[in-house]
Amino acid sequence: MPEPLVIDGDTRVLVLTGAGVSAESGIPTFRGAGGLWEQYRLEELATPEAFARDPGLVWRFYSYRREKAALAEPNPSHHALVALERRLGDRFLLATQNVDDLHRRAGSQRMVELHGNLFRTRCSACRREPFEDRRSYGPDSLPRCHCGALLRPHIVWFGEMLDPSHLERVDDFMREAASHRFVFLAAGTSGAVWPAAGFVEQARALGAGTWLVNADPAENTARFHHFVQGKSGEVLPKLLG
Ligand code: BV8
Ligand code: ZN
């Protein structure tokens, strides 16, 4: 077991999660989705260009992931983070790259969903608020807004800006944490996708102790003070317990 992650009365904890924390819930990783999607790369489907070119294909992809995520259950990774949030209150913030809604279903509240949420749909044109939507769509059932434009998944695609208010919330938390004991923990993320992959640098520059819990070394493993290799569902309950 690695050296204990000390969390005391003055500690602030910022957590970043990625697809790896949902792996033990059976959410098919994109490449392991089995057949249907293997001939595509996420970067080819999760873009505004792909949606403009073939909205039916993109809606089939997101409908497939909506159906899979709806059948999944949160796993011990999600529950361990809810327990920590309840213990720390406003000294805790979770930033997730995941769109599967499992953190919210497990009870996470102090959370920003950096890349959106599978179960919300929005208009591709007008300013209508994103809304809760659990339906499946495809080429012959393309959803349209009352303004006539196509509806799209409320997901941040590659090449699209993240919600500035989410990044601001992460920045504000880090700046406040800098004058206390500050722990940055990343779990189940390959550190490949920006700007989330840059959080560890920001945290280090603010004096944070940085931890990575991941099944394999990530692209930016070397940037973490501590690397605990293993399944997050097994490691997090022990590390944060
Ligand atoms: C933006 C929604 C630009 C889609 C996603 C520098 C700055 C800014 C942007 C860029 C930049 N450099 C490059 C870019 C462009 C791009 C980018 O980062 N490209 C990468 C591929 C190089 N970034 C963007 O486009 C971002 N937008 O900044 O716009 C801009 C700037 C100015 C003005 C205008 C525009 C938008 C990025 C968001 C893209 N959307 N999601 C969808 O999901 O359908 S990202 C997508 O990839 C998912 O969110 C997913 O989470 C993520 C993959 O990352 P991970 O979560 O880490 O998942 P991964 O599978 O890679 O890793 C899982 C890890 O878990 C593995 O390491 C594995 O070993 C481990 N694991 C497995 N099982 C377990 C486990 N660990 C523990 N336990 C287990 N059981
Ligand atoms: Zn509209």
PDB file of N, CA and C in Angstrom, residues 133-203:
ATOM      1  N   ASP A 133     -33.144  14.358 -21.292  1.00  0.00           N
ATOM      2  CA  ASP A 133     -33.675  13.577 -22.416  1.00  0.00           C
ATOM      3  C   ASP A 133     -33.058  12.184 -22.380  1.00  0.00           C
ATOM      4  N   ARG A 134     -33.886  11.154 -22.301  1.00  0.00           N
ATOM      5  CA  ARG A 134     -33.371   9.779 -22.205  1.00  0.00           C
ATOM      6  C   ARG A 134     -33.735   8.984 -23.462  1.00  0.00           C
ATOM      7  N   ARG A 135     -34.200   9.686 -24.501  1.00  0.00           N
ATOM      8  CA  ARG A 135     -34.652   8.980 -25.706  1.00  0.00           C
ATOM      9  C   ARG A 135     -33.484   8.614 -26.616  1.00  0.00           C
ATOM     10  N   SER A 136     -33.743   7.647 -27.523  1.00  0.00           N
ATOM     11  CA  SER A 136     -32.749   7.259 -28.526  1.00  0.00           C
ATOM     12  C   SER A 136     -33.179   7.797 -29.875  1.00  0.00           C
ATOM     13  N   TYR A 137     -32.209   8.240 -30.669  1.00  0.00           N
ATOM     14  CA  TYR A 137     -32.495   8.779 -31.997  1.00  0.00           C
ATOM     15  C   TYR A 137     -31.560   8.132 -33.017  1.00  0.00           C
ATOM     16  N   GLY A 138     -31.946   8.232 -34.284  1.00  0.00           N
ATOM     17  CA  GLY A 138     -31.085   7.705 -35.353  1.00  0.00           C
ATOM     18  C   GLY A 138     -31.384   8.440 -36.647  1.00  0.00           C
ATOM     19  N   PRO A 139     -30.838   7.931 -37.745  1.00  0.00           N
ATOM     20  CA  PRO A 139     -30.970   8.629 -39.031  1.00  0.00           C
ATOM     21  C   PRO A 139     -32.437   8.907 -39.411  1.00  0.00           C
ATOM     22  N   ASP A 140     -33.346   7.951 -39.082  1.00  0.00           N
ATOM     23  CA  ASP A 140     -34.737   8.204 -39.512  1.00  0.00           C
ATOM     24  C   ASP A 140     -35.588   8.743 -38.362  1.00  0.00           C
ATOM     25  N   SER A 141     -34.911   9.254 -37.315  1.00  0.00           N
ATOM     26  CA  SER A 141     -35.703   9.871 -36.232  1.00  0.00           C
ATOM     27  C   SER A 141     -34.910  11.045 -35.663  1.00  0.00           C
ATOM     28  N   LEU A 142     -34.465  11.932 -36.569  1.00  0.00           N
ATOM     29  CA  LEU A 142     -33.633  13.060 -36.119  1.00  0.00           C
ATOM     30  C   LEU A 142     -34.503  14.060 -35.361  1.00  0.00           C
ATOM     31  N   PRO A 143     -34.104  14.395 -34.128  1.00  0.00           N
ATOM     32  CA  PRO A 143     -34.926  15.305 -33.319  1.00  0.00           C
ATOM     33  C   PRO A 143     -34.714  16.768 -33.703  1.00  0.00           C
ATOM     34  N   ARG A 144     -35.845  17.487 -33.804  1.00  0.00           N
ATOM     35  CA  ARG A 144     -35.724  18.901 -34.160  1.00  0.00           C
ATOM     36  C   ARG A 144     -36.346  19.777 -33.080  1.00  0.00           C
ATOM     37  N   CYS A 145     -35.805  20.949 -32.927  1.00  0.00           N
ATOM     38  CA  CYS A 145     -36.298  21.946 -31.969  1.00  0.00           C
ATOM     39  C   CYS A 145     -37.529  22.633 -32.578  1.00  0.00           C
ATOM     40  N   HIS A 146     -38.305  23.319 -31.728  1.00  0.00           N
ATOM     41  CA  HIS A 146     -39.455  24.024 -32.328  1.00  0.00           C
ATOM     42  C   HIS A 146     -38.982  25.172 -33.222  1.00  0.00           C
ATOM     43  N   CYS A 147     -37.691  25.527 -33.095  1.00  0.00           N
ATOM     44  CA  CYS A 147     -37.186  26.589 -33.992  1.00  0.00           C
ATOM     45  C   CYS A 147     -36.840  26.000 -35.347  1.00  0.00           C
ATOM     46  N   GLY A 148     -36.928  24.654 -35.468  1.00  0.00           N
ATOM     47  CA  GLY A 148     -36.650  24.005 -36.754  1.00  0.00           C
ATOM     48  C   GLY A 148     -35.266  23.412 -36.867  1.00  0.00           C
ATOM     49  N   ALA A 149     -34.346  23.874 -35.975  1.00  0.00           N
ATOM     50  CA  ALA A 149     -32.959  23.366 -36.073  1.00  0.00           C
ATOM     51  C   ALA A 149     -32.859  21.976 -35.441  1.00  0.00           C
ATOM     52  N   LEU A 150     -31.791  21.268 -35.772  1.00  0.00           N
ATOM     53  CA  LEU A 150     -31.542  19.936 -35.196  1.00  0.00           C
ATOM     54  C   LEU A 150     -31.218  20.061 -33.703  1.00  0.00           C
ATOM     55  N   LEU A 151     -31.735  19.122 -32.936  1.00  0.00           N
ATOM     56  CA  LEU A 151     -31.305  18.994 -31.535  1.00  0.00           C
ATOM     57  C   LEU A 151     -30.017  18.177 -31.517  1.00  0.00           C
ATOM     58  N   ARG A 152     -29.173  18.443 -30.518  1.00  0.00           N
ATOM     59  CA  ARG A 152     -27.877  17.737 -30.423  1.00  0.00           C
ATOM     60  C   ARG A 152     -27.636  17.302 -28.988  1.00  0.00           C
ATOM     61  N   PRO A 153     -26.713  16.329 -28.782  1.00  0.00           N
ATOM     62  CA  PRO A 153     -26.380  15.968 -27.405  1.00  0.00           C
ATOM     63  C   PRO A 153     -25.721  17.148 -26.693  1.00  0.00           C
ATOM     64  N   HIS A 154     -25.997  17.299 -25.397  1.00  0.00           N
ATOM     65  CA  HIS A 154     -25.389  18.396 -24.611  1.00  0.00           C
ATOM     66  C   HIS A 154     -24.023  17.903 -24.120  1.00  0.00           C
ATOM     67  N   ILE A 155     -23.149  17.738 -25.096  1.00  0.00           N
ATOM     68  CA  ILE A 155     -21.806  17.171 -24.870  1.00  0.00           C
ATOM     69  C   ILE A 155     -20.779  18.154 -25.423  1.00  0.00           C
ATOM     70  N   VAL A 156     -19.627  18.297 -24.771  1.00  0.00           N
ATOM     71  CA  VAL A 156     -18.556  19.135 -25.320  1.00  0.00           C
ATOM     72  C   VAL A 156     -17.765  18.281 -26.300  1.00  0.00           C
ATOM     73  N   TRP A 157     -17.839  18.593 -27.565  1.00  0.00           N
ATOM     74  CA  TRP A 157     -17.109  17.822 -28.566  1.00  0.00           C
ATOM     75  C   TRP A 157     -15.689  18.348 -28.734  1.00  0.00           C
ATOM     76  N   PHE A 158     -14.837  17.577 -29.365  1.00  0.00           N
ATOM     77  CA  PHE A 158     -13.466  18.030 -29.628  1.00  0.00           C
ATOM     78  C   PHE A 158     -13.515  19.283 -30.496  1.00  0.00           C
ATOM     79  N   GLY A 159     -12.719  20.262 -30.083  1.00  0.00           N
ATOM     80  CA  GLY A 159     -12.705  21.536 -30.822  1.00  0.00           C
ATOM     81  C   GLY A 159     -13.719  22.510 -30.275  1.00  0.00           C
ATOM     82  N   GLU A 160     -14.555  22.078 -29.327  1.00  0.00           N
ATOM     83  CA  GLU A 160     -15.521  22.986 -28.701  1.00  0.00           C
ATOM     84  C   GLU A 160     -15.006  23.453 -27.337  1.00  0.00           C
ATOM     85  N   MET A 161     -15.376  24.645 -26.987  1.00  0.00           N
ATOM     86  CA  MET A 161     -14.959  25.212 -25.699  1.00  0.00           C
ATOM     87  C   MET A 161     -15.711  24.529 -24.567  1.00  0.00           C
ATOM     88  N   LEU A 162     -15.020  24.355 -23.449  1.00  0.00           N
ATOM     89  CA  LEU A 162     -15.718  23.915 -22.241  1.00  0.00           C
ATOM     90  C   LEU A 162     -16.490  25.117 -21.677  1.00  0.00           C
ATOM     91  N   ASP A 163     -17.471  24.849 -20.864  1.00  0.00           N
ATOM     92  CA  ASP A 163     -18.260  25.922 -20.244  1.00  0.00           C
ATOM     93  C   ASP A 163     -17.326  26.769 -19.361  1.00  0.00           C
ATOM     94  N   PRO A 164     -17.140  28.049 -19.700  1.00  0.00           N
ATOM     95  CA  PRO A 164     -16.197  28.874 -18.922  1.00  0.00           C
ATOM     96  C   PRO A 164     -16.510  28.899 -17.425  1.00  0.00           C
ATOM     97  N   SER A 165     -17.802  28.792 -17.089  1.00  0.00           N
ATOM     98  CA  SER A 165     -18.156  28.835 -15.658  1.00  0.00           C
ATOM     99  C   SER A 165     -17.644  27.585 -14.934  1.00  0.00           C
ATOM    100  N   HIS A 166     -17.517  26.470 -15.663  1.00  0.00           N
ATOM    101  CA  HIS A 166     -16.978  25.247 -15.032  1.00  0.00           C
ATOM    102  C   HIS A 166     -15.490  25.431 -14.754  1.00  0.00           C
ATOM    103  N   LEU A 167     -14.779  25.961 -15.753  1.00  0.00           N
ATOM    104  CA  LEU A 167     -13.322  26.153 -15.572  1.00  0.00           C
ATOM    105  C   LEU A 167     -13.059  27.202 -14.491  1.00  0.00           C
ATOM    106  N   GLU A 168     -13.939  28.192 -14.419  1.00  0.00           N
ATOM    107  CA  GLU A 168     -13.792  29.238 -13.396  1.00  0.00           C
ATOM    108  C   GLU A 168     -13.967  28.620 -12.002  1.00  0.00           C
ATOM    109  N   ARG A 169     -14.922  27.723 -11.894  1.00  0.00           N
ATOM    110  CA  ARG A 169     -15.198  27.096 -10.591  1.00  0.00           C
ATOM    111  C   ARG A 169     -13.982  26.270 -10.152  1.00  0.00           C
ATOM    112  N   VAL A 170     -13.350  25.580 -11.107  1.00  0.00           N
ATOM    113  CA  VAL A 170     -12.147  24.799 -10.784  1.00  0.00           C
ATOM    114  C   VAL A 170     -11.007  25.744 -10.387  1.00  0.00           C
ATOM    115  N   ASP A 171     -10.823  26.824 -11.173  1.00  0.00           N
ATOM    116  CA  ASP A 171      -9.756  27.796 -10.851  1.00  0.00           C
ATOM    117  C   ASP A 171      -9.968  28.409  -9.465  1.00  0.00           C
ATOM    118  N   ASP A 172     -11.196  28.836  -9.199  1.00  0.00           N
ATOM    119  CA  ASP A 172     -11.480  29.469  -7.897  1.00  0.00           C
ATOM    120  C   ASP A 172     -11.170  28.495  -6.760  1.00  0.00           C
ATOM    121  N   PHE A 173     -11.558  27.241  -6.941  1.00  0.00           N
ATOM    122  CA  PHE A 173     -11.321  26.248  -5.890  1.00  0.00           C
ATOM    123  C   PHE A 173      -9.820  26.084  -5.666  1.00  0.00           C
ATOM    124  N   MET A 174      -9.067  25.993  -6.757  1.00  0.00           N
ATOM    125  CA  MET A 174      -7.614  25.799  -6.632  1.00  0.00           C
ATOM    126  C   MET A 174      -6.977  26.996  -5.934  1.00  0.00           C
ATOM    127  N   ARG A 175      -7.406  28.192  -6.307  1.00  0.00           N
ATOM    128  CA  ARG A 175      -6.777  29.384  -5.713  1.00  0.00           C
ATOM    129  C   ARG A 175      -7.057  29.447  -4.220  1.00  0.00           C
ATOM    130  N   GLU A 176      -8.268  29.114  -3.823  1.00  0.00           N
ATOM    131  CA  GLU A 176      -8.600  29.132  -2.380  1.00  0.00           C
ATOM    132  C   GLU A 176      -7.802  28.043  -1.684  1.00  0.00           C
ATOM    133  N   ALA A 177      -7.665  26.901  -2.348  1.00  0.00           N
ATOM    134  CA  ALA A 177      -6.985  25.754  -1.721  1.00  0.00           C
ATOM    135  C   ALA A 177      -5.499  26.025  -1.508  1.00  0.00           C
ATOM    136  N   ALA A 178      -4.967  26.933  -2.334  1.00  0.00           N
ATOM    137  CA  ALA A 178      -3.505  27.175  -2.313  1.00  0.00           C
ATOM    138  C   ALA A 178      -3.033  27.675  -0.954  1.00  0.00           C
ATOM    139  N   SER A 179      -3.924  28.328  -0.192  1.00  0.00           N
ATOM    140  CA  SER A 179      -3.476  28.846   1.115  1.00  0.00           C
ATOM    141  C   SER A 179      -3.809  27.859   2.236  1.00  0.00           C
ATOM    142  N   HIS A 180      -4.118  26.617   1.828  1.00  0.00           N
ATOM    143  CA  HIS A 180      -4.365  25.555   2.817  1.00  0.00           C
ATOM    144  C   HIS A 180      -3.602  24.326   2.354  1.00  0.00           C
ATOM    145  N   ARG A 181      -3.850  23.205   3.047  1.00  0.00           N
ATOM    146  CA  ARG A 181      -3.272  21.960   2.562  1.00  0.00           C
ATOM    147  C   ARG A 181      -4.077  21.538   1.333  1.00  0.00           C
ATOM    148  N   PHE A 182      -3.432  21.403   0.164  1.00  0.00           N
ATOM    149  CA  PHE A 182      -4.170  21.240  -1.098  1.00  0.00           C
ATOM    150  C   PHE A 182      -3.757  19.903  -1.719  1.00  0.00           C
ATOM    151  N   VAL A 183      -4.738  19.009  -1.904  1.00  0.00           N
ATOM    152  CA  VAL A 183      -4.493  17.705  -2.555  1.00  0.00           C
ATOM    153  C   VAL A 183      -5.238  17.679  -3.887  1.00  0.00           C
ATOM    154  N   PHE A 184      -4.516  17.336  -4.960  1.00  0.00           N
ATOM    155  CA  PHE A 184      -5.158  17.129  -6.271  1.00  0.00           C
ATOM    156  C   PHE A 184      -5.082  15.645  -6.596  1.00  0.00           C
ATOM    157  N   LEU A 185      -6.232  15.016  -6.805  1.00  0.00           N
ATOM    158  CA  LEU A 185      -6.295  13.573  -7.080  1.00  0.00           C
ATOM    159  C   LEU A 185      -6.952  13.347  -8.428  1.00  0.00           C
ATOM    160  N   ALA A 186      -6.247  12.663  -9.339  1.00  0.00           N
ATOM    161  CA  ALA A 186      -6.846  12.289 -10.638  1.00  0.00           C
ATOM    162  C   ALA A 186      -7.062  10.780 -10.615  1.00  0.00           C
ATOM    163  N   ALA A 187      -8.212  10.338 -11.126  1.00  0.00           N
ATOM    164  CA  ALA A 187      -8.507   8.898 -11.104  1.00  0.00           C
ATOM    165  C   ALA A 187      -9.141   8.480 -12.426  1.00  0.00           C
ATOM    166  N   GLY A 188      -8.612   7.377 -12.994  1.00  0.00           N
ATOM    167  CA  GLY A 188      -9.211   6.780 -14.196  1.00  0.00           C
ATOM    168  C   GLY A 188      -9.144   7.672 -15.404  1.00  0.00           C
ATOM    169  N   THR A 189      -8.041   8.395 -15.552  1.00  0.00           N
ATOM    170  CA  THR A 189      -7.919   9.245 -16.732  1.00  0.00           C
ATOM    171  C   THR A 189      -6.532   9.093 -17.356  1.00  0.00           C
ATOM    172  N   SER A 190      -6.523   9.072 -18.685  1.00  0.00           N
ATOM    173  CA  SER A 190      -5.259   8.843 -19.403  1.00  0.00           C
ATOM    174  C   SER A 190      -4.477  10.145 -19.557  1.00  0.00           C
ATOM    175  N   GLY A 191      -5.059  11.251 -19.125  1.00  0.00           N
ATOM    176  CA  GLY A 191      -4.341  12.528 -19.218  1.00  0.00           C
ATOM    177  C   GLY A 191      -4.082  12.943 -20.655  1.00  0.00           C
ATOM    178  N   ALA A 192      -4.963  12.518 -21.565  1.00  0.00           N
ATOM    179  CA  ALA A 192      -4.748  12.808 -22.996  1.00  0.00           C
ATOM    180  C   ALA A 192      -5.566  14.004 -23.465  1.00  0.00           C
ATOM    181  N   VAL A 193      -6.637  14.316 -22.728  1.00  0.00           N
ATOM    182  CA  VAL A 193      -7.598  15.304 -23.234  1.00  0.00           C
ATOM    183  C   VAL A 193      -7.445  16.621 -22.485  1.00  0.00           C
ATOM    184  N   TRP A 194      -7.301  17.681 -23.277  1.00  0.00           N
ATOM    185  CA  TRP A 194      -7.125  19.026 -22.720  1.00  0.00           C
ATOM    186  C   TRP A 194      -8.430  19.781 -22.756  1.00  0.00           C
ATOM    187  N   PRO A 195      -8.651  20.776 -21.935  1.00  0.00           N
ATOM    188  CA  PRO A 195      -7.692  21.321 -20.953  1.00  0.00           C
ATOM    189  C   PRO A 195      -7.645  20.576 -19.611  1.00  0.00           C
ATOM    190  N   ALA A 196      -8.474  19.530 -19.404  1.00  0.00           N
ATOM    191  CA  ALA A 196      -8.474  18.819 -18.107  1.00  0.00           C
ATOM    192  C   ALA A 196      -7.093  18.234 -17.808  1.00  0.00           C
ATOM    193  N   ALA A 197      -6.379  17.818 -18.863  1.00  0.00           N
ATOM    194  CA  ALA A 197      -5.059  17.191 -18.647  1.00  0.00           C
ATOM    195  C   ALA A 197      -4.068  18.193 -18.048  1.00  0.00           C
ATOM    196  N   GLY A 198      -4.387  19.475 -18.135  1.00  0.00           N
ATOM    197  CA  GLY A 198      -3.465  20.491 -17.607  1.00  0.00           C
ATOM    198  C   GLY A 198      -3.709  20.834 -16.143  1.00  0.00           C
ATOM    199  N   PHE A 199      -4.779  20.277 -15.551  1.00  0.00           N
ATOM    200  CA  PHE A 199      -5.112  20.645 -14.159  1.00  0.00           C
ATOM    201  C   PHE A 199      -3.951  20.317 -13.214  1.00  0.00           C
ATOM    202  N   VAL A 200      -3.260  19.186 -13.472  1.00  0.00           N
ATOM    203  CA  VAL A 200      -2.205  18.770 -12.535  1.00  0.00           C
ATOM    204  C   VAL A 200      -1.105  19.827 -12.489  1.00  0.00           C
ATOM    205  N   GLU A 201      -0.779  20.425 -13.639  1.00  0.00           N
ATOM    206  CA  GLU A 201       0.246  21.494 -13.654  1.00  0.00           C
ATOM    207  C   GLU A 201      -0.210  22.693 -12.838  1.00  0.00           C
ATOM    208  N   GLN A 202      -1.464  23.091 -13.057  1.00  0.00           N
ATOM    209  CA  GLN A 202      -2.011  24.245 -12.320  1.00  0.00           C
ATOM    210  C   GLN A 202      -1.934  23.962 -10.815  1.00  0.00           C
ATOM    211  N   ALA A 203      -2.340  22.747 -10.437  1.00  0.00           N
ATOM    212  CA  ALA A 203      -2.381  22.399  -9.007  1.00  0.00           C
ATOM    213  C   ALA A 203      -0.970  22.397  -8.420  1.00  0.00           C
TER     214      ALA A 203
END
